Coordinates of C-alpha atoms and ligand atoms in Angstrom, one line a residue:
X1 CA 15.7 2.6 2.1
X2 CA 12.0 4.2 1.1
X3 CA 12.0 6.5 -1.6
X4 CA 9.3 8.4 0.8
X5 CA 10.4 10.6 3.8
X6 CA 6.8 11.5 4.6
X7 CA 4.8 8.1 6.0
X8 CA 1.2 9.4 5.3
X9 CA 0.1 7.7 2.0
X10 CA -3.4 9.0 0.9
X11 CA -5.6 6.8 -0.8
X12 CA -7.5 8.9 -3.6
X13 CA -10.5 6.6 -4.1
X14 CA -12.4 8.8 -6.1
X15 CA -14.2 8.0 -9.5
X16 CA -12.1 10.8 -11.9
X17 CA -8.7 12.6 -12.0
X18 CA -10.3 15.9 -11.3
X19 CA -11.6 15.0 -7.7
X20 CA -7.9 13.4 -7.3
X21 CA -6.1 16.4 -8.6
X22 CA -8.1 18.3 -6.6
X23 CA -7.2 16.2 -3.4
X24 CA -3.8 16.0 -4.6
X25 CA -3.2 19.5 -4.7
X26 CA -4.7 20.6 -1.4
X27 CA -2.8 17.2 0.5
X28 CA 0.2 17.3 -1.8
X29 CA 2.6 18.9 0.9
X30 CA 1.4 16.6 3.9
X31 CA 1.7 13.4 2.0
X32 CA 4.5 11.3 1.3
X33 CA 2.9 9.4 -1.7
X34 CA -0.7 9.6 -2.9
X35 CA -2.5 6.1 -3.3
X36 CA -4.3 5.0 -6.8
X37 CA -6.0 2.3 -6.3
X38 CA -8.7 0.3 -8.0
X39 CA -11.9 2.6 -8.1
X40 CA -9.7 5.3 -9.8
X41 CA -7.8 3.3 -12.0
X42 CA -10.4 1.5 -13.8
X43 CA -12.9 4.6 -13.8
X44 CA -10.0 7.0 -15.1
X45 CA -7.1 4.9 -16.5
X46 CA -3.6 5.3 -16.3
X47 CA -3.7 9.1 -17.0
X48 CA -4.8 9.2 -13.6
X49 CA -1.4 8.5 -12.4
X50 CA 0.0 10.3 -15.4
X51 CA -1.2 13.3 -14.2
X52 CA 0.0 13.0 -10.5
X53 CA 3.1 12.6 -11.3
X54 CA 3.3 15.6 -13.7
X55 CA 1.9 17.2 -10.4
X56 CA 5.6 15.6 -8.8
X57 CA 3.7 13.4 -6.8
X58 CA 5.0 10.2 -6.0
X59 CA 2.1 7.7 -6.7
X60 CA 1.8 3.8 -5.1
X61 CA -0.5 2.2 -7.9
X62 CA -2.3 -0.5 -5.6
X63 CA -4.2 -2.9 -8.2
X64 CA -2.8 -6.2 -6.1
X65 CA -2.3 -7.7 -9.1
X66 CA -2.6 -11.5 -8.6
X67 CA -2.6 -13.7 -12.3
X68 CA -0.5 -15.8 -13.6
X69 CA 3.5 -15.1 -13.5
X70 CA 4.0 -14.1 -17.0
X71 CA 1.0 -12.0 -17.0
X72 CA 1.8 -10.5 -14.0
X73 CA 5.3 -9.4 -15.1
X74 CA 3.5 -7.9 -18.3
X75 CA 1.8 -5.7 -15.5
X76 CA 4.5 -4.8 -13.7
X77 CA 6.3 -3.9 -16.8
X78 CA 3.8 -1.3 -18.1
X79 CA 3.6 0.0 -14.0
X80 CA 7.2 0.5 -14.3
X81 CA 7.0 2.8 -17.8
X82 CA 3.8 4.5 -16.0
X83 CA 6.3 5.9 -13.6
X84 CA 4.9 4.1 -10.6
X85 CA 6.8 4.9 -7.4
X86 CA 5.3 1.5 -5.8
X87 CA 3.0 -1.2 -7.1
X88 CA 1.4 -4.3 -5.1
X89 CA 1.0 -8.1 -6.1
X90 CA -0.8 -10.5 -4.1
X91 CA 1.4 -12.9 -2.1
X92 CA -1.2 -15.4 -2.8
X93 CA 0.1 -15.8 -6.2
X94 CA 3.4 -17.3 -4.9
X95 CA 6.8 -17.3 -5.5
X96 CA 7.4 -17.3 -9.2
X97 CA 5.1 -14.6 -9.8
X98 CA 6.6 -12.5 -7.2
X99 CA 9.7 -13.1 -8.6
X100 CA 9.0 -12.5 -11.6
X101 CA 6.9 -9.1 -11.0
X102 CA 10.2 -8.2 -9.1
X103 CA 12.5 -8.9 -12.1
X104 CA 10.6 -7.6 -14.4
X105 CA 10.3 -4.6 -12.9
X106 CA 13.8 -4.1 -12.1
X107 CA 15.0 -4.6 -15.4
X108 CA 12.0 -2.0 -17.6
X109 CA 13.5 0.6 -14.8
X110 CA 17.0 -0.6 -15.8
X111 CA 16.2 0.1 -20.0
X112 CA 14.5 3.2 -19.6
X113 CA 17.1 4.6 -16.9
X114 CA 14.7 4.9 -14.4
X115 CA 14.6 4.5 -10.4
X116 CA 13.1 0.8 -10.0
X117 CA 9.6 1.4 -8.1
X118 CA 9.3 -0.7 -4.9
X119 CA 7.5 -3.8 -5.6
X120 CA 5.4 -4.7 -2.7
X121 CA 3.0 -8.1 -1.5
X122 CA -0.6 -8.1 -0.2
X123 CA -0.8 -10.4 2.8
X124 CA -4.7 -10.7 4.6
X125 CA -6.6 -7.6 3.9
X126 CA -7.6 -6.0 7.0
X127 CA -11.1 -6.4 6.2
X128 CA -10.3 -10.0 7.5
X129 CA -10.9 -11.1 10.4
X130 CA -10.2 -14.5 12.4
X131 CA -13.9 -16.3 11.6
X132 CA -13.8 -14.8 7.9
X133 CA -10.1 -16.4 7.5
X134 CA -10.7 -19.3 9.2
X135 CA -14.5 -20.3 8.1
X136 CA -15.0 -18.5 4.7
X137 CA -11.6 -19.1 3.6
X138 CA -10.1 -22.3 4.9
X139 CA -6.7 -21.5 6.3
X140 CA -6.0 -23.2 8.9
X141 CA -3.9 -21.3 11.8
X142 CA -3.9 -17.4 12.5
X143 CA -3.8 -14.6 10.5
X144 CA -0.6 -13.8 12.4
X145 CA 1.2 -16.7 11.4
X146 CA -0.1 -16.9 7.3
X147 CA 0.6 -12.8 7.2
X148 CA 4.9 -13.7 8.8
X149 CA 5.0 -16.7 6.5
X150 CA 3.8 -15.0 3.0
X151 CA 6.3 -11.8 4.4
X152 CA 8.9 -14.2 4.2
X153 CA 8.1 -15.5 1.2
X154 CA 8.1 -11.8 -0.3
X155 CA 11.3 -11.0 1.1
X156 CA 12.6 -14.3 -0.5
X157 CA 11.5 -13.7 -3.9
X158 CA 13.0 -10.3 -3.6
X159 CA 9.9 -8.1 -3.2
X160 CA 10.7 -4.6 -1.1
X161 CA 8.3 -5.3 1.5
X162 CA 4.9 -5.8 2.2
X163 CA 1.1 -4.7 2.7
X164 CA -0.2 -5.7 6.2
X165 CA -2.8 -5.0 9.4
X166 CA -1.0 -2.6 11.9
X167 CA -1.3 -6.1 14.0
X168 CA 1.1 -7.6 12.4
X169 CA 3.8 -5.0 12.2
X170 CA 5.7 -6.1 15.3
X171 CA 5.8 -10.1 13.9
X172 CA 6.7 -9.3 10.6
X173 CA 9.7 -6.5 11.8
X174 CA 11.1 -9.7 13.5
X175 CA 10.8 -12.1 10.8
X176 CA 12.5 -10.2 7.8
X177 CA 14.1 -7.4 9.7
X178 CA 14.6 -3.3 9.8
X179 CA 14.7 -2.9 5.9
X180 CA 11.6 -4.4 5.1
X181 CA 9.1 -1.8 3.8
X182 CA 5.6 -2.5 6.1
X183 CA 3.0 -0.3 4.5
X184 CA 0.0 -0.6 6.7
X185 CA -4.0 0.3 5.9
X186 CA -6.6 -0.1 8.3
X187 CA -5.1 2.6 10.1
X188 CA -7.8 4.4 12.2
X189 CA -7.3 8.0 13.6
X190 CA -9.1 7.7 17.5
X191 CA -12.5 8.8 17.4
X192 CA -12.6 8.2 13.6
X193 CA -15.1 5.3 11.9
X194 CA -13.6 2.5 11.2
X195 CA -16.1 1.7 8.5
X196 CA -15.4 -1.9 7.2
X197 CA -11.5 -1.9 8.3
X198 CA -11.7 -5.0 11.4
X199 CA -7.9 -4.7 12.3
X200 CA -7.5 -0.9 13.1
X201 CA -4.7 1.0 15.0
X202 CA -4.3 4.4 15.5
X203 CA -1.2 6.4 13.4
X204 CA 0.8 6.6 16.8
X205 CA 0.7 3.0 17.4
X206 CA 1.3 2.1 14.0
X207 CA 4.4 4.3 13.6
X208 CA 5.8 3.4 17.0
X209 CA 5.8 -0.7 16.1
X210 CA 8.0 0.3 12.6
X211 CA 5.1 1.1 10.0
X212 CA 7.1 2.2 6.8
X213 CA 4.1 3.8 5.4
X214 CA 0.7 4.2 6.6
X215 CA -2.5 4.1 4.1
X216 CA -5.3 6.4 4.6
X217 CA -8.3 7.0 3.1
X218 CA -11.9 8.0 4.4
X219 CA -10.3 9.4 7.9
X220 CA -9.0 12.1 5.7
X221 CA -10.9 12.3 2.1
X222 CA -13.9 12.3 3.4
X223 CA -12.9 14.4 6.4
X224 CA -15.0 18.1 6.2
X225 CA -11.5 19.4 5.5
X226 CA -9.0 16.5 4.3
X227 CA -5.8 18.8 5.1
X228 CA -6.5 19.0 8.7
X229 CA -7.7 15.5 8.6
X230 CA -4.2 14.7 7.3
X231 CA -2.2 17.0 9.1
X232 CA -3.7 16.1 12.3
X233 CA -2.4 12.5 11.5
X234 CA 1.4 13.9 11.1
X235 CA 1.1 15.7 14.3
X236 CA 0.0 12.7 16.0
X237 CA 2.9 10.8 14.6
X238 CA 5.1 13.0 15.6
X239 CA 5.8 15.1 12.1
X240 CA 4.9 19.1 11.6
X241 CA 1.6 19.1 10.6
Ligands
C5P301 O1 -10.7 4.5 3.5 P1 -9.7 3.6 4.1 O2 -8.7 4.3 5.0 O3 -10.3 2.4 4.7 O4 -8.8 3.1 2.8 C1 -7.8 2.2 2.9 C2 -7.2 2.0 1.6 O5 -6.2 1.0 1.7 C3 -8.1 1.6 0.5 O6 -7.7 2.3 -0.7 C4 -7.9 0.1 0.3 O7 -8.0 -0.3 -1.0 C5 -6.5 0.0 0.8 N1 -6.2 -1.3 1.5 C6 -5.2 -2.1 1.2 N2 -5.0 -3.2 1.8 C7 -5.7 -3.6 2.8 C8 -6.8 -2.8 3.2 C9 -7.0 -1.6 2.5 O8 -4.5 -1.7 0.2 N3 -5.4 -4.7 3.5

């Protein structure tokens, strides 16, 4: 069902497109997808991802949008047109603007003829943990239980999948089945820094519970040479490196 053979997502979280076309070039062919996220997207705009793709990359544009429905669907509209390949709303915002992020981006696809990019929900960040959730927050229960329930609620309002800890992989693979895209950050080569990631895995054990897609950043951009950073991660999951 992914429109990604390769697993290993890069996240280029760099401040202008010619540090990420430079990392896109030399990681291009060991990467499913390349990651623009925040710090690159507001620094450089969408000709950031304009110029990936022109570079045939596939690009996940992870802004986690999180407003109100109509503006959201406004959002998802113009990601559509930008050629995004996935895109992430917060499942905080609920069911109507998941929804309508979904629809909307189903039926720009639809009028310009394009593939419809795979609209996916934030759960708990993996910078989370239990007394951050619990006492900072106010939810009441575990992380394990609010990340199944807002998974199901994705799946409901007929998002592709979602954005979770490598935790919670297992849980949510039950919940809402084989299908379900899992694309999981906070995924922690062993031996590498976790730096402020709290619910790491390794790639192996990620891949072998049913991660879709794994994210990584740091472990391999800020690796002395990122393509044996990241081709030492397709090795360990089993992929020729
Ligand atoms: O450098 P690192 O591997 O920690 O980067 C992880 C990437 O995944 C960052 O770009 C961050 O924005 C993203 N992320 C995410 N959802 C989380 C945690 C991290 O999209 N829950």
């Amino acid at each position: 069902m992914s429109l990604i053979k390769n697993p290993l997502i890069v996240a280029l979280d760099v401040d202008t497109v010619d540090e990420a076309e430079a990392l896109a070039g030399a990681l291009a062919p060991y990467t499913g997808a390349l990651k623009v996220g925040m710090q690159l997207f507001n620094s450089a705009g969408p000709e950031a991802v304009r110029r990936l793709i022109e570079k045939k990359a596939s690009v996940f544009v992870d802004l986690k949008l999180h407003d109100i429905p109509n503006t959201v669907a406004g959002a998802a509209r113009a990601l559509t047109r930008l050629g995004a390949a996935i895109f992430n709303v917060h499942a905080a915002g609920g069911r109507a603007m998941m929804q309508e992020a979904a629809n909307a981006a189903r039926d720009e696809a639809g009028k310009s003829g394009i593939k419809p990019p795979q609209v996916i929900a934030v759960t708990v960040l993996t910078s989370i943990d239990e007394v951050i959730f619990s006492q900072e927050l106010g939810f009441h229960g575990s992380i394990e239980d609010r990340v199944v329930a807002w998974a199901r609620l994705a799946q409901e309002a007929g998002l592709d999948g979602v954005v979770a800890s490598p935790k919670e992989i297992s849980a949510i693979r039950k919940a809402c089945g084989k299908d379900f895209v899992i694309i999981t950050p906070g995924v922690r080569p062993a031996g590498a820094a976790a730096n402020d990631q709290k619910r790491t895995m390794t790639p192996y054990e990620a891949v072998n519970l049913g991660a879709s897609y794994l994210v990584v950043g740091r472990p391999v951009t800020a690796a002395q040479d990122p393509v044996e950073a990241a081709r030492a991660i397709l090795k360990e999951i089993g992929l020729p490196g």
